[in-house]
Amino acid sequence: MTSHPITPSLRSAIAPFIAMDVMAAAAEQERAGGSVIHMEVGEPGAPAPAAARDAAIAALAAGRIGYTEALGRASLRARIARYYEETYQVEVPASRIVITTGSSAGFLLSFLALFDAGARVAISAPGYPAYRNILDALGLTCVTISTDASTRHVVTARMIEEVHAQEKLSGVLLMSPANPTGTMMSREALREICETCDRLGIAFISDEIYHGLTYEETAQTALAFSQSAIIVNSFSKYFCMTGWRIGWLVVPEELVRPVERLQQSLAISVPYLSQVAAEAVFDSLVELQAVKASYARNRAYLMQHLPQIGLGSFHPVDGAFYVYVDIAHLTDDASSFCKRLLKEAGVAATPGLDFDRGRGAHFMRLSFAGREEDIVEGVRRMAVWLGAIKMP
Ligand SMILES: Cc1ncc(COP(=O)(O)O)c(C=O)c1O
């Protein structure tokens, strides 16, 4: 048997997705017999609704699980089109909807379909880590727009215009509600971003994965304001189907065929079973509202109790299921802090560096997507630990 040294590609030298590394460390601690409260990843504690699971069971029993068309099953695409009508009163033809293996694949497909190597794409900091990592892996230039409390931690049309004036942007990718901050932009702010991007010829990608999970105002889709916006969405969060790895894109007509060609060769198609289950999940909106009500209770619990345990400084939680907590008074090294929190207190949380390479050392993100009893226990463990620790 022979071998030679393998050198990984430069493009693979992307940053780790730290939340996933924390999840792996937590799993190892559990395998070694430890007890861990999971507040590190945005993963619903509730299973996929019964209708989705029943549909998958029936499909399994029926036998053949095959490929589907690369763009996805026609009936699922039509159902999603109807969902836009029901939810946002926006008409979108099913022909513009593409089923993807989670929104993660939606980013890959949309970036490949829209941008050539070197193109400049703006994202926010703090922001979702995989955006930068996927852009980096594809040889695109990631332009970071830092947000702060003066704009409620959201990127504005004006910021986009200023960055574009310095050096041309090819794209902007934003989310509302946002991860890790939980903050949302107003409808008017979203409209301005859509109009600005259309006027400047910048591709606007709107990650709407946390739609449905808002606590004050409902979120509007960018499709209401622009026919050119690219929408990324998923069954992972509101629909509680993380492990089914299914999401969708809404793309302008011109991108349908390019995305179809990419999907044909990158994935062939999205798993059939997941597509069948996803179609049925739209019959479970009442069940999903009950899950959302449990997030609202978790949110209220944290809002009340985090200040009592010395974690009282966090961004406004308008939506999603995260609290982005300022821990500058406790540490200037959130990574070590979170490692200790996991090891010594059995609470998994994600250090802010995952989301913001500049300021993240002073933050940690707590997910409250888990079960209510786990959130209460997580706070109890943090209270005991914070009462006892001496950070260097
Ligand atoms: C903002 C945002 N977009 C996309 C994703 C990826 O989700 P999925 O690939 O499961 O659809 C996540 C996951 O946490 C997220 O927070």
Short mmCIF file of C-alpha atoms and ligand atoms in Angstrom, two decimals:
data_model
loop_
_atom_site.label_atom_id
_atom_site.label_comp_id
_atom_site.label_asym_id
_atom_site.label_seq_id
_atom_site.Cartn_x
_atom_site.Cartn_y
_atom_site.Cartn_z
CA MET A 1 0.00 0.00 0.00
CA THR A 2 1.41 3.44 -0.93
CA SER A 3 0.68 6.97 0.23
CA HIS A 4 1.91 10.53 -0.16
CA PRO A 5 1.37 13.66 1.95
CA ILE A 6 -1.96 15.29 1.18
CA THR A 7 -2.13 19.08 1.26
CA PRO A 8 -5.63 20.43 1.85
CA SER A 9 -6.69 23.15 -0.59
CA LEU A 10 -6.31 26.78 0.39
CA ARG A 11 -10.05 27.25 -0.14
CA SER A 12 -10.78 24.68 2.56
CA ALA A 13 -8.85 26.71 5.15
CA ILE A 14 -12.01 28.48 6.25
CA ALA A 15 -12.79 29.30 9.86
CA PRO A 16 -14.60 26.63 11.87
CA PHE A 17 -18.29 27.09 12.61
CA ILE A 18 -17.70 27.40 16.34
CA ALA A 19 -21.29 26.62 17.39
CA MET A 20 -20.89 23.23 15.69
CA ASP A 21 -17.55 22.69 17.45
CA VAL A 22 -19.22 23.49 20.79
CA MET A 23 -21.99 21.03 19.90
CA ALA A 24 -19.38 18.34 19.21
CA ALA A 25 -17.57 19.07 22.51
CA ALA A 26 -20.91 18.91 24.35
CA ALA A 27 -21.73 15.57 22.71
CA GLU A 28 -18.34 14.21 23.79
CA GLN A 29 -18.95 15.38 27.35
CA GLU A 30 -22.33 13.60 27.27
CA ARG A 31 -20.77 10.40 25.91
CA ALA A 32 -18.37 10.52 28.87
CA GLY A 33 -21.41 10.56 31.16
CA GLY A 34 -21.76 14.31 31.71
CA SER A 35 -25.04 16.18 31.66
CA VAL A 36 -25.26 19.13 29.27
CA ILE A 37 -27.94 21.76 28.76
CA HIS A 38 -27.81 22.69 25.10
CA MET A 39 -28.00 26.40 24.46
CA GLU A 40 -25.29 26.43 21.78
CA VAL A 41 -27.21 25.76 18.55
CA GLY A 42 -30.49 27.05 17.21
CA GLU A 43 -32.23 23.72 17.21
CA PRO A 44 -35.89 23.38 18.20
CA GLY A 45 -36.37 21.11 21.21
CA ALA A 46 -39.69 19.98 19.67
CA PRO A 47 -39.74 17.21 17.04
CA ALA A 48 -41.11 17.76 13.55
CA PRO A 49 -44.92 17.97 13.75
CA ALA A 50 -46.82 14.69 13.72
CA ALA A 51 -48.27 15.28 10.24
CA ALA A 52 -44.77 15.55 8.78
CA ARG A 53 -43.55 12.41 10.51
CA ASP A 54 -46.71 10.51 9.53
CA ALA A 55 -46.28 11.49 5.90
CA ALA A 56 -42.69 10.27 5.97
CA ILE A 57 -43.72 6.98 7.62
CA ALA A 58 -46.39 6.43 4.95
CA ALA A 59 -43.88 7.17 2.18
CA LEU A 60 -41.40 4.71 3.71
CA ALA A 61 -44.07 2.05 3.96
CA ALA A 62 -45.01 2.62 0.34
CA GLY A 63 -41.51 1.58 -0.62
CA ARG A 64 -39.59 3.38 -3.28
CA ILE A 65 -37.60 6.40 -2.18
CA GLY A 66 -36.17 7.88 -5.35
CA TYR A 67 -34.68 10.99 -6.84
CA THR A 68 -36.97 13.88 -7.59
CA GLU A 69 -36.66 16.65 -10.15
CA ALA A 70 -33.62 18.79 -9.30
CA LEU A 71 -35.82 21.81 -8.55
CA GLY A 72 -37.94 19.74 -6.16
CA ARG A 73 -41.33 18.03 -6.24
CA ALA A 74 -43.91 20.12 -8.10
CA SER A 75 -46.51 19.65 -5.33
CA LEU A 76 -44.13 20.97 -2.66
CA ARG A 77 -43.12 23.96 -4.77
CA ALA A 78 -46.80 24.73 -5.34
CA ARG A 79 -47.53 24.41 -1.62
CA ILE A 80 -44.74 26.86 -0.77
CA ALA A 81 -46.09 29.31 -3.37
CA ARG A 82 -49.48 29.08 -1.64
CA TYR A 83 -47.78 29.72 1.72
CA TYR A 84 -46.51 33.07 0.41
CA GLU A 85 -50.04 34.00 -0.54
CA GLU A 86 -51.44 32.89 2.84
CA THR A 87 -48.67 34.38 4.98
CA TYR A 88 -47.61 37.55 3.21
CA GLN A 89 -50.34 38.06 0.60
CA VAL A 90 -47.59 37.96 -2.00
CA GLU A 91 -47.99 36.10 -5.27
CA VAL A 92 -45.04 34.06 -6.43
CA PRO A 93 -45.15 31.44 -9.20
CA ALA A 94 -44.17 27.95 -8.10
CA SER A 95 -41.74 27.93 -11.04
CA ARG A 96 -39.47 30.32 -9.12
CA ILE A 97 -39.27 28.12 -6.03
CA VAL A 98 -36.35 25.70 -5.67
CA ILE A 99 -36.17 23.05 -2.96
CA THR A 100 -32.72 22.83 -1.32
CA THR A 101 -30.97 20.69 1.28
CA GLY A 102 -31.51 23.23 4.04
CA SER A 103 -30.93 26.91 3.61
CA SER A 104 -27.23 26.03 3.84
CA ALA A 105 -27.38 24.61 0.33
CA GLY A 106 -29.51 27.60 -0.67
CA PHE A 107 -26.53 29.87 0.06
CA LEU A 108 -24.19 27.70 -1.95
CA LEU A 109 -26.55 27.54 -4.92
CA SER A 110 -27.42 31.22 -4.89
CA PHE A 111 -23.80 32.37 -4.48
CA LEU A 112 -22.69 30.12 -7.33
CA ALA A 113 -25.55 31.22 -9.55
CA LEU A 114 -25.05 34.93 -8.86
CA PHE A 115 -21.35 35.63 -8.37
CA ASP A 116 -18.03 35.00 -10.03
CA ALA A 117 -14.83 34.52 -8.02
CA GLY A 118 -13.66 37.71 -6.36
CA ALA A 119 -17.10 39.36 -6.31
CA ARG A 120 -17.71 41.50 -3.23
CA VAL A 121 -20.61 40.42 -1.05
CA ALA A 122 -21.62 42.31 2.08
CA ILE A 123 -22.86 40.72 5.29
CA SER A 124 -23.40 42.06 8.79
CA ALA A 125 -21.25 41.68 11.89
CA PRO A 126 -22.40 40.25 14.16
CA GLY A 127 -23.89 37.75 11.74
CA TYR A 128 -24.38 34.10 10.87
CA PRO A 129 -20.89 32.49 10.64
CA ALA A 130 -21.55 30.21 7.68
CA TYR A 131 -22.17 33.21 5.40
CA ARG A 132 -18.55 34.25 5.62
CA ASN A 133 -17.24 30.70 5.60
CA ILE A 134 -19.14 29.75 2.42
CA LEU A 135 -18.15 33.02 0.72
CA ASP A 136 -14.51 32.35 1.68
CA ALA A 137 -14.60 28.78 0.39
CA LEU A 138 -15.97 29.97 -2.94
CA GLY A 139 -13.28 32.62 -3.40
CA LEU A 140 -15.73 35.51 -2.98
CA THR A 141 -14.77 38.65 -1.11
CA CYS A 142 -16.69 39.03 2.11
CA VAL A 143 -17.32 42.65 3.08
CA THR A 144 -18.36 43.07 6.68
CA ILE A 145 -20.72 45.85 7.75
CA SER A 146 -20.57 46.29 11.51
CA THR A 147 -23.79 47.22 13.25
CA ASP A 148 -24.43 48.74 16.64
CA ALA A 149 -27.23 49.97 18.84
CA SER A 150 -27.58 53.22 16.87
CA THR A 151 -29.42 51.26 14.12
CA ARG A 152 -30.83 48.61 16.43
CA HIS A 153 -28.04 46.30 15.28
CA VAL A 154 -29.31 46.09 11.71
CA VAL A 155 -27.70 47.05 8.40
CA THR A 156 -29.47 49.96 6.72
CA ALA A 157 -29.85 50.99 3.07
CA ARG A 158 -27.61 53.94 3.76
CA MET A 159 -24.79 51.72 5.02
CA ILE A 160 -25.07 49.61 1.88
CA GLU A 161 -24.93 52.69 -0.28
CA GLU A 162 -21.83 53.99 1.53
CA VAL A 163 -19.94 50.71 1.28
CA HIS A 164 -20.90 50.38 -2.40
CA ALA A 165 -19.67 53.92 -3.08
CA GLN A 166 -16.22 53.01 -1.70
CA GLU A 167 -15.95 49.89 -3.84
CA LYS A 168 -18.65 48.22 -5.89
CA LEU A 169 -20.64 45.46 -4.22
CA SER A 170 -22.07 42.57 -6.24
CA GLY A 171 -24.32 41.35 -3.47
CA VAL A 172 -25.71 41.89 0.00
CA LEU A 173 -26.92 39.08 2.25
CA LEU A 174 -28.98 39.99 5.31
CA MET A 175 -31.41 38.32 7.68
CA SER A 176 -34.29 39.59 9.77
CA PRO A 177 -34.91 38.42 12.46
CA ALA A 178 -31.17 38.05 12.81
CA ASN A 179 -28.80 35.51 14.28
CA PRO A 180 -27.16 35.99 16.80
CA THR A 181 -28.73 39.31 17.76
CA GLY A 182 -32.44 38.48 17.48
CA THR A 183 -33.07 41.99 16.19
CA MET A 184 -35.36 42.79 13.27
CA MET A 185 -35.49 45.51 10.67
CA SER A 186 -38.76 47.37 10.12
CA ARG A 187 -40.79 46.84 6.95
CA GLU A 188 -39.84 50.32 5.82
CA ALA A 189 -36.13 49.56 6.34
CA LEU A 190 -36.47 46.36 4.33
CA ARG A 191 -38.27 48.22 1.56
CA GLU A 192 -35.46 50.78 1.42
CA ILE A 193 -32.84 48.05 1.20
CA CYS A 194 -34.72 46.35 -1.66
CA GLU A 195 -35.13 49.62 -3.53
CA THR A 196 -31.51 50.66 -2.97
CA CYS A 197 -30.15 47.32 -4.15
CA ASP A 198 -32.38 47.40 -7.23
CA ARG A 199 -31.32 50.97 -8.03
CA LEU A 200 -27.63 50.16 -7.62
CA GLY A 201 -27.81 46.78 -9.37
CA ILE A 202 -26.74 44.84 -6.27
CA ALA A 203 -28.12 41.33 -5.76
CA PHE A 204 -30.04 41.27 -2.49
CA ILE A 205 -30.26 37.92 -0.75
CA SER A 206 -32.77 37.88 2.10
CA ASP A 207 -32.34 35.05 4.60
CA GLU A 208 -35.86 34.65 6.02
CA ILE A 209 -35.21 31.49 8.03
CA TYR A 210 -36.51 33.04 11.28
CA HIS A 211 -39.78 34.25 9.81
CA GLY A 212 -42.70 33.03 11.89
CA LEU A 213 -40.57 33.38 15.02
CA THR A 214 -41.22 37.00 15.92
CA TYR A 215 -42.51 38.25 19.25
CA GLU A 216 -43.59 41.84 18.59
CA GLU A 217 -44.20 42.44 14.90
CA THR A 218 -44.51 39.98 12.03
CA ALA A 219 -41.74 39.94 9.44
CA GLN A 220 -42.33 40.91 5.83
CA THR A 221 -40.72 39.08 2.94
CA ALA A 222 -38.41 40.98 0.61
CA LEU A 223 -40.55 39.59 -2.22
CA ALA A 224 -43.19 42.14 -1.28
CA PHE A 225 -40.81 44.90 -2.36
CA SER A 226 -38.59 43.48 -5.10
CA GLN A 227 -38.97 40.95 -7.88
CA SER A 228 -35.17 40.64 -8.01
CA ALA A 229 -34.60 39.70 -4.36
CA ILE A 230 -33.38 36.17 -3.76
CA ILE A 231 -35.12 34.58 -0.78
CA VAL A 232 -33.46 31.88 1.31
CA ASN A 233 -35.70 29.96 3.69
CA SER A 234 -35.82 26.64 5.46
CA PHE A 235 -37.94 24.09 7.25
CA SER A 236 -35.33 23.94 10.04
CA LYS A 237 -36.46 26.60 12.47
CA TYR A 238 -40.15 27.56 12.50
CA PHE A 239 -41.09 24.14 11.12
CA CYS A 240 -38.83 22.21 13.57
CA MET A 241 -37.16 20.08 10.90
CA THR A 242 -33.42 20.69 11.35
CA GLY A 243 -32.27 17.13 10.75
CA TRP A 244 -34.44 16.67 7.67
CA ARG A 245 -32.11 19.06 5.85
CA ILE A 246 -34.66 20.80 3.69
CA GLY A 247 -35.22 24.41 2.75
CA TRP A 248 -36.05 26.49 -0.30
CA LEU A 249 -35.05 29.42 -2.45
CA VAL A 250 -37.22 31.88 -4.31
CA VAL A 251 -35.18 33.14 -7.24
CA PRO A 252 -35.85 35.55 -10.11
CA GLU A 253 -36.85 33.86 -13.40
CA GLU A 254 -33.35 34.40 -14.84
CA LEU A 255 -31.76 32.31 -12.10
CA VAL A 256 -34.10 29.30 -12.22
CA ARG A 257 -32.23 27.43 -14.92
CA PRO A 258 -28.72 28.25 -13.60
CA VAL A 259 -29.75 27.06 -10.13
CA GLU A 260 -31.34 23.96 -11.64
CA ARG A 261 -28.12 23.10 -13.51
CA LEU A 262 -26.07 23.59 -10.33
CA GLN A 263 -28.43 21.48 -8.24
CA GLN A 264 -28.48 18.71 -10.85
CA SER A 265 -24.77 18.23 -10.45
CA LEU A 266 -24.21 19.25 -6.82
CA ALA A 267 -27.02 17.28 -5.20
CA ILE A 268 -29.15 15.73 -8.00
CA SER A 269 -32.15 16.32 -5.76
CA VAL A 270 -33.18 16.92 -2.16
CA PRO A 271 -34.08 13.75 -0.19
CA TYR A 272 -37.50 12.54 -1.24
CA LEU A 273 -38.65 11.67 2.27
CA SER A 274 -37.87 15.15 3.51
CA GLN A 275 -39.81 16.68 0.65
CA VAL A 276 -42.86 14.56 1.41
CA ALA A 277 -42.67 15.44 5.10
CA ALA A 278 -42.17 19.14 4.37
CA GLU A 279 -45.29 19.28 2.23
CA ALA A 280 -47.33 17.81 5.06
CA VAL A 281 -45.92 20.18 7.66
CA PHE A 282 -48.08 22.98 6.30
CA ASP A 283 -51.05 21.14 7.87
CA SER A 284 -49.46 21.64 11.30
CA LEU A 285 -49.55 25.37 11.74
CA VAL A 286 -51.57 25.13 14.97
CA GLU A 287 -49.01 22.72 16.46
CA LEU A 288 -46.22 25.04 15.37
CA GLN A 289 -47.87 28.00 17.04
CA ALA A 290 -47.79 26.04 20.30
CA VAL A 291 -44.05 25.46 19.85
CA LYS A 292 -43.60 29.15 19.20
CA ALA A 293 -45.53 29.94 22.39
CA SER A 294 -42.98 27.85 24.30
CA TYR A 295 -40.16 29.97 22.81
CA ALA A 296 -42.03 33.08 23.92
CA ARG A 297 -42.14 31.69 27.46
CA ASN A 298 -38.42 30.84 27.31
CA ARG A 299 -37.73 34.34 26.08
CA ALA A 300 -39.74 35.89 28.91
CA TYR A 301 -37.98 33.65 31.43
CA LEU A 302 -34.55 34.68 30.20
CA MET A 303 -35.45 38.37 30.01
CA GLN A 304 -36.48 38.20 33.64
CA HIS A 305 -33.77 35.92 35.03
CA LEU A 306 -30.60 36.74 33.10
CA PRO A 307 -30.33 40.19 34.71
CA GLN A 308 -30.73 38.55 38.12
CA ILE A 309 -27.66 36.39 37.53
CA GLY A 310 -25.47 39.21 36.26
CA LEU A 311 -26.15 38.73 32.53
CA GLY A 312 -28.36 41.75 32.07
CA SER A 313 -26.82 43.33 28.98
CA PHE A 314 -28.11 41.88 25.72
CA HIS A 315 -29.45 42.95 22.34
CA PRO A 316 -33.24 43.34 21.97
CA VAL A 317 -34.79 39.96 21.22
CA ASP A 318 -37.39 40.84 18.56
CA GLY A 319 -37.37 37.41 16.97
CA ALA A 320 -35.55 34.09 16.41
CA PHE A 321 -34.52 32.25 19.59
CA TYR A 322 -31.23 33.75 20.69
CA VAL A 323 -29.99 36.10 23.35
CA TYR A 324 -26.69 37.77 22.46
CA VAL A 325 -25.26 38.57 25.86
CA ASP A 326 -22.51 41.08 26.59
CA ILE A 327 -20.06 39.41 28.99
CA ALA A 328 -17.33 42.07 28.85
CA HIS A 329 -17.59 42.51 32.64
CA LEU A 330 -16.72 38.82 33.08
CA THR A 331 -14.10 38.15 30.41
CA ASP A 332 -12.28 39.39 27.35
CA ASP A 333 -12.01 35.83 26.07
CA ALA A 334 -15.49 34.47 25.38
CA SER A 335 -14.07 31.23 23.96
CA SER A 336 -12.34 30.25 27.21
CA PHE A 337 -15.37 31.46 29.13
CA CYS A 338 -17.73 29.21 27.13
CA LYS A 339 -15.33 26.26 27.41
CA ARG A 340 -15.35 26.63 31.18
CA LEU A 341 -19.11 27.10 31.23
CA LEU A 342 -19.52 23.81 29.40
CA LYS A 343 -16.95 21.87 31.39
CA GLU A 344 -17.67 23.20 34.85
CA ALA A 345 -21.38 24.03 34.70
CA GLY A 346 -22.64 21.69 31.97
CA VAL A 347 -24.14 24.53 29.90
CA ALA A 348 -23.22 24.72 26.22
CA ALA A 349 -23.18 28.27 24.81
CA THR A 350 -21.51 29.76 21.73
CA PRO A 351 -18.78 32.39 22.05
CA GLY A 352 -19.37 35.63 20.15
CA LEU A 353 -16.27 35.21 17.98
CA ASP A 354 -18.31 32.89 15.80
CA PHE A 355 -20.47 35.85 14.81
CA ASP A 356 -18.18 38.85 15.06
CA ARG A 357 -14.43 38.52 14.72
CA GLY A 358 -13.91 42.05 15.98
CA ARG A 359 -16.08 42.41 19.04
CA GLY A 360 -17.19 38.85 19.65
CA ALA A 361 -14.65 38.14 22.40
CA HIS A 362 -16.99 40.03 24.73
CA PHE A 363 -20.20 38.19 23.86
CA MET A 364 -21.84 34.80 24.08
CA ARG A 365 -24.99 33.57 22.40
CA LEU A 366 -27.60 31.58 24.26
CA SER A 367 -30.20 29.71 22.23
CA PHE A 368 -33.61 29.31 23.85
CA ALA A 369 -35.03 26.96 21.23
CA GLY A 370 -34.83 24.08 23.68
CA ARG A 371 -37.42 22.68 26.06
CA GLU A 372 -38.66 25.00 28.79
CA GLU A 373 -37.37 22.82 31.63
CA ASP A 374 -33.92 22.85 30.04
CA ILE A 375 -33.83 26.63 29.83
CA VAL A 376 -34.77 26.90 33.50
CA GLU A 377 -32.08 24.36 34.41
CA GLY A 378 -29.53 26.15 32.22
CA VAL A 379 -30.15 29.42 34.06
CA ARG A 380 -29.92 27.65 37.41
CA ARG A 381 -26.57 26.09 36.49
CA MET A 382 -25.23 29.41 35.19
CA ALA A 383 -26.36 31.17 38.38
CA VAL A 384 -24.49 28.69 40.58
CA TRP A 385 -21.40 28.77 38.37
CA LEU A 386 -21.29 32.54 37.96
CA GLY A 387 -21.63 32.85 41.73
CA ALA A 388 -18.59 30.63 42.19
CA ILE A 389 -16.19 31.40 39.34
CA LYS A 390 -13.15 33.55 39.39
CA MET A 391 -12.28 34.52 35.83
CA PRO A 392 -8.62 35.46 35.25
C1 LIG B 1 -29.46 32.80 9.88
C2 LIG B 1 -29.35 31.36 9.54
N1 LIG B 1 -29.42 30.99 8.24
C3 LIG B 1 -29.29 29.71 7.89
C4 LIG B 1 -29.12 28.71 8.83
C5 LIG B 1 -28.94 27.28 8.35
O1 LIG B 1 -30.05 26.51 8.51
P1 LIG B 1 -30.43 25.21 7.66
O2 LIG B 1 -29.30 24.87 6.77
O3 LIG B 1 -30.70 24.17 8.69
O4 LIG B 1 -31.65 25.58 6.90
C6 LIG B 1 -29.08 29.03 10.18
C7 LIG B 1 -28.88 27.99 11.20
O5 LIG B 1 -28.71 28.25 12.37
C8 LIG B 1 -29.20 30.40 10.54
O6 LIG B 1 -29.15 30.80 11.81
#
